Coordinates of C-alpha atoms in Angstrom, one line a residue:
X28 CA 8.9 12.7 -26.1
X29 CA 11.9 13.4 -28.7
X30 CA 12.0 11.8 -31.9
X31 CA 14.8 11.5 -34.2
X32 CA 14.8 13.2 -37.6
X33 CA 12.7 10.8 -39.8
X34 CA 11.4 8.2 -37.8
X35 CA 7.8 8.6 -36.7
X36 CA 6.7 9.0 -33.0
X37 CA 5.2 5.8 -31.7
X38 CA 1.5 5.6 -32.1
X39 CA 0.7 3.8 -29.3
X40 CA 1.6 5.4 -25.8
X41 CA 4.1 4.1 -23.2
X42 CA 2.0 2.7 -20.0
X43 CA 2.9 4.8 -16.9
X44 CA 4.2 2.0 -14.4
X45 CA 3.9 4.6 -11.6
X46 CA -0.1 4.8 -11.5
X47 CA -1.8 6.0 -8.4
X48 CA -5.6 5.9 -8.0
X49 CA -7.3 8.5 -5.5
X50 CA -9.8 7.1 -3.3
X51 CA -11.4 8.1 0.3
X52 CA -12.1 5.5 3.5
X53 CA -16.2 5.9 3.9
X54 CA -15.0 5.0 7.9
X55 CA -12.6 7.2 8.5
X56 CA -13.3 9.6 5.6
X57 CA -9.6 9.8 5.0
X58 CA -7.9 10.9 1.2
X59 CA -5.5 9.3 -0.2
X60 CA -3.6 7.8 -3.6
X61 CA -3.1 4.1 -3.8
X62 CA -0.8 2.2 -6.6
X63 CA -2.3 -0.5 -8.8
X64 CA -1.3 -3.1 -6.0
X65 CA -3.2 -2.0 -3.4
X66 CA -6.3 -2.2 -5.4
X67 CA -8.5 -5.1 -6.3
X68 CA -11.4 -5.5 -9.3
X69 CA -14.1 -7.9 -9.3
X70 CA -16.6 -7.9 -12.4
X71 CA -19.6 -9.8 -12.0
X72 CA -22.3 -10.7 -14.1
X73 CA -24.2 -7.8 -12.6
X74 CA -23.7 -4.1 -11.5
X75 CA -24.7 -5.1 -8.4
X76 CA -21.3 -7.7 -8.6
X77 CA -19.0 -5.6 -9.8
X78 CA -17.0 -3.8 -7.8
X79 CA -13.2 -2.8 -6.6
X80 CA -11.3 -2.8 -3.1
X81 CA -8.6 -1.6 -0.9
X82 CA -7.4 -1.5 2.8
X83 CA -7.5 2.1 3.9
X84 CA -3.8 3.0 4.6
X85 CA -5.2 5.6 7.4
X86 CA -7.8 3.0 10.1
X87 CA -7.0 -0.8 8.2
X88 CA -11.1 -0.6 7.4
X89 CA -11.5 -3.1 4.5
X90 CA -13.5 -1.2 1.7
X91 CA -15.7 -2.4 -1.4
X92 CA -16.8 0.3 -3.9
X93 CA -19.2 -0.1 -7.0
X94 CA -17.5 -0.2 -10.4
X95 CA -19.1 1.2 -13.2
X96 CA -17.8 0.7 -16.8
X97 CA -15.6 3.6 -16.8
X98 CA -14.1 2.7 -13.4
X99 CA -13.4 -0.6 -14.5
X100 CA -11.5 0.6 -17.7
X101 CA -9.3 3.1 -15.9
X102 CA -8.4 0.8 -13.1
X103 CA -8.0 -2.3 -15.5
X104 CA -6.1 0.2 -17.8
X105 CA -3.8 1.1 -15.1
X106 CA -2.8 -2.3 -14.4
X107 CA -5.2 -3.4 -11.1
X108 CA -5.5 -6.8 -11.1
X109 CA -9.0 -8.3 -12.5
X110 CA -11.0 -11.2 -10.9
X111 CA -13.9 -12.5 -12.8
X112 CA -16.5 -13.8 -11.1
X113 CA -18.6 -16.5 -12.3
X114 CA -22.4 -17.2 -12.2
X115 CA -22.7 -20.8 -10.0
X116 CA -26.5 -21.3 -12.4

């Protein structure tokens, strides 16, 4: 990124609006990139409830992955959208 002569660079980084994720079909064991749409994030209360998912482009299989933390800050950071799930106790 350029900057002009006396004023700073921006601290804070421009988001990338063209984000792809790599993932892989367990089914069909098929590798591939998938944009931020295609994606969807769930955190539970739980590990065991927190999790993303996708349509495999390749067979149509419907797919649910564990998220960990760090798998829920880089897809949140890269704009998937977030549904929170709440405890029915």
């Amino acid at each position: 990124m350029s900057t002009l002569p006396g004023i700073p660079a921006p601290s804070v980084p421009v988001p990338n609006v063209h984000v792809l994720f790599k993932a892989a079909c367990p089914a069909c064991r098929a590798r591939f990139e998938l944009a931020a749409g295609a994606l969807r994030l769930a955190i539970g209360a739980s590990r065991r409830t927190t999790f993303y998912s996708f349509t495999c482009p390749e067979c149509g299989s419907a797919v649910r992955k564990p998220a960990g933390e760090r798998i829920v800050e880089l897809l949140t950071g890269g704009g998937v959208r977030t549904l929170r799930l709440h405890s029915t106790v």
